[in-house]
Short mmCIF file of C-alpha atoms and ligand atoms in Angstrom, two decimals:
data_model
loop_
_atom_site.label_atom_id
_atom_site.label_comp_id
_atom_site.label_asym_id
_atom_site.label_seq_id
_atom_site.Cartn_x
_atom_site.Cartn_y
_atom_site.Cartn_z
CA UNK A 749 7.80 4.57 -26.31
CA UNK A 750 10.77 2.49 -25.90
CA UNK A 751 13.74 3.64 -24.05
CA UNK A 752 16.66 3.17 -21.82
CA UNK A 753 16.00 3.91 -18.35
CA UNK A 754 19.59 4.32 -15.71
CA UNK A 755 19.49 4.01 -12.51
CA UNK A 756 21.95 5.57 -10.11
CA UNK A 757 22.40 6.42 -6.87
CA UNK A 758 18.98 6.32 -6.49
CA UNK A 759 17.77 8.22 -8.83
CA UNK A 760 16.68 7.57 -12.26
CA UNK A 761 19.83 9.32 -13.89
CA UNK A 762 18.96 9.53 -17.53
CA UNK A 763 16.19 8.58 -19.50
CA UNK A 764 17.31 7.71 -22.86
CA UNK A 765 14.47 7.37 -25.95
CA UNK A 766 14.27 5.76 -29.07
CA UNK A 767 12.98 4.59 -31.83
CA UNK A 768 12.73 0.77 -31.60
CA UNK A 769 15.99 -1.78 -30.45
CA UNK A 770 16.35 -4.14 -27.49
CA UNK A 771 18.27 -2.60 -24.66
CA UNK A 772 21.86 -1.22 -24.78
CA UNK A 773 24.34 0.00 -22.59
CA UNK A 774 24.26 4.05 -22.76
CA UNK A 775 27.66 5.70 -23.42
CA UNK A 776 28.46 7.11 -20.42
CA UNK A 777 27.28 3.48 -18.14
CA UNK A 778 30.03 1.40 -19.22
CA UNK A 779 29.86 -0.63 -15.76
CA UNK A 780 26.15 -0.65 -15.47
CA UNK A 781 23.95 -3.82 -15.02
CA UNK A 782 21.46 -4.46 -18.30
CA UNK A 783 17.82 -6.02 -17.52
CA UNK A 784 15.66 -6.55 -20.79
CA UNK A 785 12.17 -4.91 -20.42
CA UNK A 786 11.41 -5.90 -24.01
CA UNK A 787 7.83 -6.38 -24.12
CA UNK A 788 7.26 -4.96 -20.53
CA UNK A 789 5.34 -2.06 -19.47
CA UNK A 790 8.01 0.41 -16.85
CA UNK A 791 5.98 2.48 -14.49
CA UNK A 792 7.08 4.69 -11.86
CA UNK A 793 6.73 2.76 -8.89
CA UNK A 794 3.13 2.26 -7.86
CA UNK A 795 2.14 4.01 -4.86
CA UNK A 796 -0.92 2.69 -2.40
CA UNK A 797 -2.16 5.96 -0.55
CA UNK A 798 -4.11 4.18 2.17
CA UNK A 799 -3.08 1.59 4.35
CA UNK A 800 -2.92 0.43 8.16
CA UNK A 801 0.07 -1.13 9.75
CA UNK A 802 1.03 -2.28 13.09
CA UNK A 803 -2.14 -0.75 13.77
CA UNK A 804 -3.98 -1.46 16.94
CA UNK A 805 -7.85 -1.46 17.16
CA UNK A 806 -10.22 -3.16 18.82
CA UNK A 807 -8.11 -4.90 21.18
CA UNK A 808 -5.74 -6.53 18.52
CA UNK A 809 -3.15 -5.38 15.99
CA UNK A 810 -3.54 -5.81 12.41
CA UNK A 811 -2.14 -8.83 11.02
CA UNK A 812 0.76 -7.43 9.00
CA UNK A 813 3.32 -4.90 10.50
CA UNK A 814 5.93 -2.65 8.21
CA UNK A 815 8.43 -5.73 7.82
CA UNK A 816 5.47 -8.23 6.35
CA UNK A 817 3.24 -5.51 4.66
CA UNK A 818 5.95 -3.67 2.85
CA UNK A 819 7.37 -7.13 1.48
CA UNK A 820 3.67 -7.69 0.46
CA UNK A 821 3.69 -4.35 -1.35
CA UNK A 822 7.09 -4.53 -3.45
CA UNK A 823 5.81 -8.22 -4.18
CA UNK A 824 2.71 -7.01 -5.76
CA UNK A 825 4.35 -3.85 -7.71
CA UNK A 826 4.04 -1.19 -5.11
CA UNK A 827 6.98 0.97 -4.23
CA UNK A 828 5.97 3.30 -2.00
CA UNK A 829 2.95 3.40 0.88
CA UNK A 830 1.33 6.15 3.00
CA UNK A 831 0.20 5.18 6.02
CA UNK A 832 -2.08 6.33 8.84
CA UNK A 833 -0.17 7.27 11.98
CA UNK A 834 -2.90 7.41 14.66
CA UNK A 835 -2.83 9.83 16.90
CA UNK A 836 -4.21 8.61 19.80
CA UNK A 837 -6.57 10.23 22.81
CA UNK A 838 -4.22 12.15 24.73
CA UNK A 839 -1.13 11.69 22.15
CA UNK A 840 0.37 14.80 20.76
CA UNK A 841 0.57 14.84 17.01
CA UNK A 842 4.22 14.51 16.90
CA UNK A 843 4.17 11.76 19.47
CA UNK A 844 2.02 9.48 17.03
CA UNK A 845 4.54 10.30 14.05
CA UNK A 846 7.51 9.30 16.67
CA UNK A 847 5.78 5.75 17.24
CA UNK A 848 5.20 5.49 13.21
CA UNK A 849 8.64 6.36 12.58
CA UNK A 850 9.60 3.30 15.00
CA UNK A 851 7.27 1.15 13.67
CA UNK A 852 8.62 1.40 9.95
CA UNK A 853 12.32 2.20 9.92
CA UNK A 854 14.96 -0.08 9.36
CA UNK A 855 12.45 -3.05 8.09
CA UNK A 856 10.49 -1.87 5.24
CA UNK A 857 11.02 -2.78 1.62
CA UNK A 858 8.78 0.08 0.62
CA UNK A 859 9.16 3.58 0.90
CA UNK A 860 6.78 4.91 3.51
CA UNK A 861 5.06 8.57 4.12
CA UNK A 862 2.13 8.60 7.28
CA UNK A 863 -1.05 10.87 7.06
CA UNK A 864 -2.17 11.37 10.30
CA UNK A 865 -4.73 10.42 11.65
CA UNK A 866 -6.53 12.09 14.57
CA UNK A 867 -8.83 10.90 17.14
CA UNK A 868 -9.75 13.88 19.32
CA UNK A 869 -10.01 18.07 18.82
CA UNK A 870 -8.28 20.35 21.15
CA UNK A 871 -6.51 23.44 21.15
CA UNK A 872 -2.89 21.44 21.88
CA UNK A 873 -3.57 19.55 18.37
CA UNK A 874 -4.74 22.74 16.82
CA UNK A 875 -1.29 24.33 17.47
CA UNK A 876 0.80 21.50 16.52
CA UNK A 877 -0.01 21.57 12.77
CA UNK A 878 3.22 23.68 11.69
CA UNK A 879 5.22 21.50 13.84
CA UNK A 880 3.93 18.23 12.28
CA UNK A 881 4.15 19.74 8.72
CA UNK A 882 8.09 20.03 9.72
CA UNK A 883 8.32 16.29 10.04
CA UNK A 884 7.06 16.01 6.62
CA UNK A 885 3.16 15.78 6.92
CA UNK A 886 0.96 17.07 5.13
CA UNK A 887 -1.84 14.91 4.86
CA UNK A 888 -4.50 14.09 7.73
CA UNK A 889 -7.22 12.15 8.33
CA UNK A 890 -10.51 12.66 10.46
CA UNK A 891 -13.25 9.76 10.71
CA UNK A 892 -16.88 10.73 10.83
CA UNK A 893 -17.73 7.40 12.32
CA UNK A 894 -16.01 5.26 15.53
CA UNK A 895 -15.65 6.08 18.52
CA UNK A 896 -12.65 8.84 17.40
CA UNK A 897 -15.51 10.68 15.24
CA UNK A 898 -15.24 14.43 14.82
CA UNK A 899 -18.49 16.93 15.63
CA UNK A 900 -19.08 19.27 12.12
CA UNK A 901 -17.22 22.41 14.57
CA UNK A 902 -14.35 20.11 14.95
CA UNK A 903 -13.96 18.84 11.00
CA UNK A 904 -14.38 22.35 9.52
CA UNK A 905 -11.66 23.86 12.00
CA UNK A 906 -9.61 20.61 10.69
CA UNK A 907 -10.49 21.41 7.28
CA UNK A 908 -8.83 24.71 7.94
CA UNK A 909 -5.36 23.83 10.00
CA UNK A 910 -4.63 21.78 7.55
CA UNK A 911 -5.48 23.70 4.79
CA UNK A 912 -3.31 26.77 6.55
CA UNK A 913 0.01 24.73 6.40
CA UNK A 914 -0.62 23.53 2.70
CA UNK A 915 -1.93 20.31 3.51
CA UNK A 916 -5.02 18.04 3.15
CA UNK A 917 -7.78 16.19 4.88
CA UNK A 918 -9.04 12.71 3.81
CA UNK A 919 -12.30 11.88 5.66
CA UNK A 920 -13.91 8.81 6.40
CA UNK A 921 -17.90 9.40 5.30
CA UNK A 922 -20.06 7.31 7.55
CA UNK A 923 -22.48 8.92 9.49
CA UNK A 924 -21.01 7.57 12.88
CA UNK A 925 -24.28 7.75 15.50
CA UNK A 926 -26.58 6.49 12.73
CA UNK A 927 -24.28 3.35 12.01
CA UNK A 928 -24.63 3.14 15.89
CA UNK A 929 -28.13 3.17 16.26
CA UNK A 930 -28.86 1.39 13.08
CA UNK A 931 -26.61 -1.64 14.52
CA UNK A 932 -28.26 -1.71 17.74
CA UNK A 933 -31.48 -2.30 15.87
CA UNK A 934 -30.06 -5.12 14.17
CA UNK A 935 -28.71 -6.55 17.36
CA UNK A 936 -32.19 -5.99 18.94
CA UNK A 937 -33.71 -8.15 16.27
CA UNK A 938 -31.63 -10.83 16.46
CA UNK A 939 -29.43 -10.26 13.73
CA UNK A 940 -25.73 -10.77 14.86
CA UNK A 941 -24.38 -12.13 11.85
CA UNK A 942 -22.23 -10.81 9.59
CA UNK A 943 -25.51 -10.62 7.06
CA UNK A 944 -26.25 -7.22 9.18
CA UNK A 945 -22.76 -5.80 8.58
CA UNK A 946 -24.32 -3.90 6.02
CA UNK A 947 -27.59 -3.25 6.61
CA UNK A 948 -26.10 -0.93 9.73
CA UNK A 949 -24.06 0.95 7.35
CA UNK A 950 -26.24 1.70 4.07
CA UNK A 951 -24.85 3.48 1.03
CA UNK A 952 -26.65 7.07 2.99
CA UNK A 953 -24.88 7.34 5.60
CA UNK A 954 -21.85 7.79 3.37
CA UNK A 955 -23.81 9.78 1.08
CA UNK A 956 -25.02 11.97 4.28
CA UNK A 957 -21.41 12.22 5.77
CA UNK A 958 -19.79 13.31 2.23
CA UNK A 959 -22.49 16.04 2.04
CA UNK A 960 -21.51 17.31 5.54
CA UNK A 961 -18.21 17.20 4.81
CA UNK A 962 -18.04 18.89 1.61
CA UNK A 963 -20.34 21.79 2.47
CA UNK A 964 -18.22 22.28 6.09
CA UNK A 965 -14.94 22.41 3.51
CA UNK A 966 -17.31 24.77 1.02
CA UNK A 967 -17.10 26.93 4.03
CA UNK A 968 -13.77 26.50 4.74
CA UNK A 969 -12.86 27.52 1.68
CA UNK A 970 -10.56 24.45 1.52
CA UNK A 971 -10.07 21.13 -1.13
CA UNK A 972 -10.97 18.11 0.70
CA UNK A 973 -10.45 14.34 0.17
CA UNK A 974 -13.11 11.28 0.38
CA UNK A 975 -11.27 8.01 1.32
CA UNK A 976 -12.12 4.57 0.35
CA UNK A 977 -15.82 6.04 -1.65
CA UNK A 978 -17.97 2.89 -1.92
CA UNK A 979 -21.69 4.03 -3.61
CA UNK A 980 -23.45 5.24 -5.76
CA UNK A 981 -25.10 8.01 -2.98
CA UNK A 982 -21.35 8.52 -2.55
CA UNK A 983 -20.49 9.31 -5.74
CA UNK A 984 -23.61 11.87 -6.47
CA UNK A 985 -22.39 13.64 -3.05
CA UNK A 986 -19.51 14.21 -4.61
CA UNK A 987 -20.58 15.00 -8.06
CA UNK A 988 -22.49 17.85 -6.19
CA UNK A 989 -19.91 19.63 -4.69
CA UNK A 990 -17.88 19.51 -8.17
CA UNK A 991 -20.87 21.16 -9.67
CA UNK A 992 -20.42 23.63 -6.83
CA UNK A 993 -17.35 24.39 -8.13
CA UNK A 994 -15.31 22.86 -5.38
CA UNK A 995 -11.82 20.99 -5.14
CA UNK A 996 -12.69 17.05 -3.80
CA UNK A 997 -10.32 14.60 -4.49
CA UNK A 998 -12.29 11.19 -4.44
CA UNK A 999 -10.33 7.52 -3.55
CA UNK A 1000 -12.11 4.10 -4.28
CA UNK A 1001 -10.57 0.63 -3.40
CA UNK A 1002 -10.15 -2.83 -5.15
CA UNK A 1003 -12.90 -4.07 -2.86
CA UNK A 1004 -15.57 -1.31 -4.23
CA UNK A 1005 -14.87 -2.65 -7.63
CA UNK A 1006 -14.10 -6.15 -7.48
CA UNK A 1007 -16.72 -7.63 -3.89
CA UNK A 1008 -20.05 -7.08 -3.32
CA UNK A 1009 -22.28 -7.32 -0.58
CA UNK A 1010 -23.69 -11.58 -0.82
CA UNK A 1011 -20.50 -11.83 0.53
CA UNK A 1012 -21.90 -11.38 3.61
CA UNK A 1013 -24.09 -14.07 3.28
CA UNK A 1014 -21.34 -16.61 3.23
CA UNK A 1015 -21.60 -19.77 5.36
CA UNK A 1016 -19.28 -20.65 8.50
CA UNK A 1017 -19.34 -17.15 9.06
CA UNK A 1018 -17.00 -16.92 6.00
CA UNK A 1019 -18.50 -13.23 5.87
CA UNK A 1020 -16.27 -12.09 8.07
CA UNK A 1021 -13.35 -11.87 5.86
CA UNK A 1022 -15.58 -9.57 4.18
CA UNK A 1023 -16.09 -7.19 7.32
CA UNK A 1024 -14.93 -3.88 6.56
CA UNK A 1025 -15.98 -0.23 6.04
CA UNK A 1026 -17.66 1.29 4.59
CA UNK A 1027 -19.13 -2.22 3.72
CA UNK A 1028 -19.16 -4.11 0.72
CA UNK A 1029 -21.94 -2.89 -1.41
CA UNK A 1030 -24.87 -3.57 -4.10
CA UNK A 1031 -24.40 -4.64 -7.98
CA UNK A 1032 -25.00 -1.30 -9.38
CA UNK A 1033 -22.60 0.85 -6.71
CA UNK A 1034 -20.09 -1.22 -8.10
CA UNK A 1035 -21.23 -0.59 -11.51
CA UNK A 1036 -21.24 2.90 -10.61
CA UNK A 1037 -17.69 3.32 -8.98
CA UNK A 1038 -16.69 1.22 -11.71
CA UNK A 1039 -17.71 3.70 -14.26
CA UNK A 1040 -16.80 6.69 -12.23
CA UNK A 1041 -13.13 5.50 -12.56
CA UNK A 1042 -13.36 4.99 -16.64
CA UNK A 1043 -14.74 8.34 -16.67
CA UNK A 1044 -12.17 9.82 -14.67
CA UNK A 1045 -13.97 10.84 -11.66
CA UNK A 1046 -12.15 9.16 -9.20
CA UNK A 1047 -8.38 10.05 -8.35
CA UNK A 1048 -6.66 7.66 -6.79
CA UNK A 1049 -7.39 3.99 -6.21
CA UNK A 1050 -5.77 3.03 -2.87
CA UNK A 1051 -6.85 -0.69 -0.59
CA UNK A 1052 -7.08 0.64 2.92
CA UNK A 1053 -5.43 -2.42 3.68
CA UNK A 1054 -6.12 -3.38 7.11
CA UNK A 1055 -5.91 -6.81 8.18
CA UNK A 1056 -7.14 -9.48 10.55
CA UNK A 1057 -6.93 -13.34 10.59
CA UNK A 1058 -9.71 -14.81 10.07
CA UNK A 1059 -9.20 -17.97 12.57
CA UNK A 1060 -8.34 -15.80 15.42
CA UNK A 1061 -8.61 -12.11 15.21
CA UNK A 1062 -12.35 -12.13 13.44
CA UNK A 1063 -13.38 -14.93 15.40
CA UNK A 1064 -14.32 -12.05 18.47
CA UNK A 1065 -17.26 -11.38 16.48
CA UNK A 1066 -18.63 -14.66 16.36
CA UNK A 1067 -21.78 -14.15 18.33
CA UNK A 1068 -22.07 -10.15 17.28
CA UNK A 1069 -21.25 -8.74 14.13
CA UNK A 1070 -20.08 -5.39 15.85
CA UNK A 1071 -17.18 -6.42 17.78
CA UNK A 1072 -15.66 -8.13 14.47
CA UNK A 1073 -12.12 -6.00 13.19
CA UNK A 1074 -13.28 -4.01 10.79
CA UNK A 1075 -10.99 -4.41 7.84
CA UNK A 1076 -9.43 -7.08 4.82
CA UNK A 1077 -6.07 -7.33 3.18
CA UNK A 1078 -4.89 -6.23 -0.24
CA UNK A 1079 -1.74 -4.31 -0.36
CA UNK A 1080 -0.19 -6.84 -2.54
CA UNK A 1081 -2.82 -7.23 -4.95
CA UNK A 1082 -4.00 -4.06 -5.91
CA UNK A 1083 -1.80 -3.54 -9.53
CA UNK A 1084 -2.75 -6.71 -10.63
CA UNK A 1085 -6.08 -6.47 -9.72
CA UNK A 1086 -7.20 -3.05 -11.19
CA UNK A 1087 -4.67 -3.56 -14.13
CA UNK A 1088 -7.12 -6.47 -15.23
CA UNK A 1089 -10.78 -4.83 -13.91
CA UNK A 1090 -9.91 -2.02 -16.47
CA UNK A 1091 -7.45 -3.56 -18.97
CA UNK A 1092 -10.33 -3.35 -21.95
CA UNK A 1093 -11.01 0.33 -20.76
CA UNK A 1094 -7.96 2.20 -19.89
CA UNK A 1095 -4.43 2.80 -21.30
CA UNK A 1096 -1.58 2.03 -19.40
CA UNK A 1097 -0.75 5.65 -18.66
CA UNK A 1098 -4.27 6.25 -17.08
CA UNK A 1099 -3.68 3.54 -15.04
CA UNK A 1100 -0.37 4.71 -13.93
CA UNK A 1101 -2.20 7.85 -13.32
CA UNK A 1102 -4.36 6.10 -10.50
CA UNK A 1103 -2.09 4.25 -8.86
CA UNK A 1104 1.37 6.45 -9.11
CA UNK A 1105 0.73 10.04 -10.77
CA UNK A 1106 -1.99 10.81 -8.89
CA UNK A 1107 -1.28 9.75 -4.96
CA UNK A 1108 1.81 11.19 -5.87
CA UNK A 1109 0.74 14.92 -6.41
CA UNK A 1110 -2.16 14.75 -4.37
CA UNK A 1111 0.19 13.52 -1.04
CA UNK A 1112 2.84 16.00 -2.18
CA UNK A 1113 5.31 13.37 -3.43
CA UNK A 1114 5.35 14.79 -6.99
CA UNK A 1115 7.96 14.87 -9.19
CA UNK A 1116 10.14 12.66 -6.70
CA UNK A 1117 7.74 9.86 -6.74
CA UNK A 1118 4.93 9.55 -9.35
CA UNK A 1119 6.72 9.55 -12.46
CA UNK A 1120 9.58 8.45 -14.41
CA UNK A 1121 11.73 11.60 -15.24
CA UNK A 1122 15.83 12.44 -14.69
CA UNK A 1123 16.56 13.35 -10.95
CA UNK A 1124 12.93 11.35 -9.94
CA UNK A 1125 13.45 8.72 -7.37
CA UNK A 1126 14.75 5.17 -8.86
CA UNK A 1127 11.36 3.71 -7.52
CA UNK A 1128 10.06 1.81 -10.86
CA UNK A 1129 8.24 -0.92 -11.58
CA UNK A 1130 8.73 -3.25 -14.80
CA UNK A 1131 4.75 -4.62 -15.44
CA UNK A 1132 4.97 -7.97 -17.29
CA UNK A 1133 0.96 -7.74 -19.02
CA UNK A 1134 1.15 -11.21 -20.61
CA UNK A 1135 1.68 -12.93 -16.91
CA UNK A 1136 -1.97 -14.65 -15.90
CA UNK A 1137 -2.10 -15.87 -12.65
CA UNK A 1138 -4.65 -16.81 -9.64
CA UNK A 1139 -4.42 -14.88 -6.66
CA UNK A 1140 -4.68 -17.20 -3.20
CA UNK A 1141 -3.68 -17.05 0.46
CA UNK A 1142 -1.37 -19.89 -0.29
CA UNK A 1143 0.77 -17.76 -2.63
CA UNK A 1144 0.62 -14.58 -1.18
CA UNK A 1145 3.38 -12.38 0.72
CA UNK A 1146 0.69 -10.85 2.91
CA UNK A 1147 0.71 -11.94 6.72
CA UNK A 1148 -2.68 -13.19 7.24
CA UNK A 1149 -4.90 -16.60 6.51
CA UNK A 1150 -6.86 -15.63 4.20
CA UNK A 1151 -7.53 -13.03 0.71
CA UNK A 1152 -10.66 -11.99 -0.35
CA UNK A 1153 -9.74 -12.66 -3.73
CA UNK A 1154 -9.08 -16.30 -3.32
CA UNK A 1155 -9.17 -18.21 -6.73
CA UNK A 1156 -9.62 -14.47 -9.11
CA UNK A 1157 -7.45 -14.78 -12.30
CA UNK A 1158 -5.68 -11.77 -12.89
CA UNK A 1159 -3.18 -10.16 -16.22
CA UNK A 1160 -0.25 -9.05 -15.65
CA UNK A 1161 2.33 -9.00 -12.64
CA UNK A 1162 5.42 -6.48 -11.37
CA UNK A 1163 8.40 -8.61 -13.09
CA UNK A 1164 11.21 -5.98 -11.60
CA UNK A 1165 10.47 -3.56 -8.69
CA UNK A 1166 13.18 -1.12 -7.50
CA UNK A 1167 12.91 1.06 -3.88
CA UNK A 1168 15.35 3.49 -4.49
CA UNK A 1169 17.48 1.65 -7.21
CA UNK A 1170 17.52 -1.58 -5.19
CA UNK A 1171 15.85 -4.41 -6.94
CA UNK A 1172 13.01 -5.62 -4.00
CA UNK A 1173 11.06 -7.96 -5.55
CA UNK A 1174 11.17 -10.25 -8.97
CA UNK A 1175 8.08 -11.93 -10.41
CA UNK A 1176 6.12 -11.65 -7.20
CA UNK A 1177 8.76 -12.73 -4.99
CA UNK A 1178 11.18 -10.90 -2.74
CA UNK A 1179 14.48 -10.26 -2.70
CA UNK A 1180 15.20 -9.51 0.97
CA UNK A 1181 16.59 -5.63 -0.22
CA UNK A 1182 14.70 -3.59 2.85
CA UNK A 1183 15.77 -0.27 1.31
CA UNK A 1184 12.55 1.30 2.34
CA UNK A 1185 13.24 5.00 3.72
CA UNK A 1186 10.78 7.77 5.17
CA UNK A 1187 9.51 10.10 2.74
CA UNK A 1188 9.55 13.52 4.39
CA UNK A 1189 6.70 15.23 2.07
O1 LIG B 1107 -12.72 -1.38 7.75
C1 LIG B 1107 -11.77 -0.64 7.59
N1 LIG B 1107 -11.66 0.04 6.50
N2 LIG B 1107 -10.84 -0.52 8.54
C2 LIG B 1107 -9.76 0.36 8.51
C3 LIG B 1107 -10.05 1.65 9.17
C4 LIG B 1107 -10.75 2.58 8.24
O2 LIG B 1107 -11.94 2.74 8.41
O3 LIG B 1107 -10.13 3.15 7.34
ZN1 LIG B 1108 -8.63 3.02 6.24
#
């Protein structure tokens, strides 16, 4: 439909339809600044539900902090990211949030909302829920693998905190002592290359985990939500508990649709790059995931976008694939890269859907963010569908040596992107507006 689209203050102050026409000035905006979206596609602004910033795990930080990963976001079409404060042993919840809220403010281009993410169970963290809901959370995360891996006792009483202050919990599905075990085998057979990434996290131990976690929230009585779901197993765990009748939101990545698992068999110990999880998988999961999202099964598609450089910080793996930083890059190229995976497949407003609709009501961002409506946020991003381009560490905005989608052609790019009605990035470059603010949700 085309349209006029003002933004103010903001906000998007009036939408105004028609029937066909190049852009004008609306009545009432005598003073206001024209840019011609003929031929353009204008989404609300795209919203990436999973990442990790200024994150520190094993023994490093991730490669791009709030400054470079939000720049890396607007440049890509993003507008908006929710991040994974980590609370950590011994932290209160609201402590973690504190030590978010000063890694983010005052240098991000994005807008920003945390999940949180906990790493132990106690009475103290049980209590705090109402108070961290106050400071605008209402999303959390649990892992079933790591070394911060919940017991069943501890996820279903999760399941229900959460659930008592209106809010969610996204769970990592790996079956966390298995993984263990299963890589100490590997390790005792010689195998510590990055070819035995995978084979110590098989597509069942997702499966497993997302069966444990959706009958402990079938208990509960509570909607849960499976982050970053990689398989095939996955995705009939979850198809069970729909058939159950219950509420679970499912999340799949770029990587799930675009990599699969011979990447791991890449010389110079190239595989690296590739070291994430849950791991890259098999042909058919991705054919599987892929469908799943054509058929509407999965809600959101988010990057988890965690990353290392590969000639330093993946380098401590070297001699044993278990000490390499688990995680890869992407925050910058998600839009383009699921716009063109599903560009023969899905209209533009499913897409949307995926990567701005549905993070948006799911994370409790909805109608501010999520959609383009009077009195929404002036987050918006103009799509340009006829751009073709080739993604490469050499172009990107992302602060780390390498992408794992070096040399993959891609349609379309974000030609205008707005953060609150400040224009942050222009054909894939930035402006240097860091409007970013906290989203209280
Ligand atoms: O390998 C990954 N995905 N690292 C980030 C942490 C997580 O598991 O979400
Ligand atoms: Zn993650």
């Amino acid at each position: 439909m085309p349209g006029d689209l003002v933004l103010e203050n903001g906000k998007i102050a009036k939408i105004v339809k028609r029937k066909s026409g190049g852009p004008e000035k609306p009545e009432s905006y005598p003073e206001a600044e024209i840019e011609d979206a003929t031929d353009m596609l204008v989404f609300p602004g795209f919203i990436d539900g999973h990442t990790h910033l200024d994150l520190p795990v094993s023994g490093t930080v991730t490669a791009d902090d709030f400054s470079s990963g939000t720049r890396a976001a607007v440049c890509g079409g993003t507008t908006c990211v929710v991040d994974f404060a980590t609370q950590d042993f011994g932290q209160t919840m609201v402590e973690a949030y504190e030590i978010w809220r000063r890694k983010a403010d005052h240098r991000s281009s994005a807008n920003y909302a945390f999940h949180m993410a906990l790493s132990e169970w106690n009475d103290k963290i049980k209590a705090e829920f109402p108070l961290i809901r106050e400071k605008g959370i209402c999303s959390f995360k649990v892992y079933l693998a790591y070394a911060m891996r919940f017991q069943d006792d501890e996820l279903y009483e999760a399941l229900k905190a959460a659930d008592r202050v209106g809010g969610i919990v996204g769970v990592h599905c790996e079956n966390g002592l298995l993984v263990q075990k299963l890589q100490k085998e590997e390790l005792a057979m010689g195998h510590t290359g990055t070819e035995a990434h995978p084979l110590s996290r098989p597509a069942e131990l997702e499966a497993e985990a997302i069966d444990r976690l959706t009958w402990a929230a079938y208990l509960a009585g509570t909607p849960c939500h499976v982050v970053h779901l990689s398989s095939r197993a996955g995705l009939a765990s979850v198809r069970r508990a729909r058939a159950r009748g219950q509420k679970v939101y499912a999340e799949t990545c770029p990587q799930y649709l675009y990599l699969d698992e011979s990447n791991y068999k890449r010389p110079d110990f190239e595989g690296a790059k590739y070291v994430m999880s849950p791991p890259l998988r098999k042909p058919e999961d991705l054919e599987a995931i892929h469908a799943a999202v054509v058929n509407g099964e999965i809600d959101t598609i988010a990057t988890d976008h965690c990353s290392f450089n590969f000639a330093t910080q993946k380098q401590a793996g070297r001699e044993d694939f278990t000490k390499i930083p688990n995680g890869a890059p992407g925050i910058e190229h998600r839009p383009a890269l699921i716009m063109t995976c599903f560009e023969k497949e899905l209209a533009p407003y499913r897409l949307m859907q995926l990567l701005s609709e549905n993070p948006a009501k799911l994370f409790g961002m909805y109608p501010k963010k999520g959609t383009l409506q009077e009195g929404s946020d002036a987050d918006v991003t103009v799509w340009n569908p006829k751009k073709h381009w080739i993604i490469s560490a050499a172009n990107q905005h992302q602060n780390v040596d390498y992408t794992p989608y070096e040399g993959f052609e891609v349609h379309g790019q974000a030609h205008l992107v707005y953060v609150n009605g400040y224009l942050a990035a222009k054909d894939g470059e930035p402006t240097g507006e860091v409007r970013g603010e906290y989203v209280a949700r």
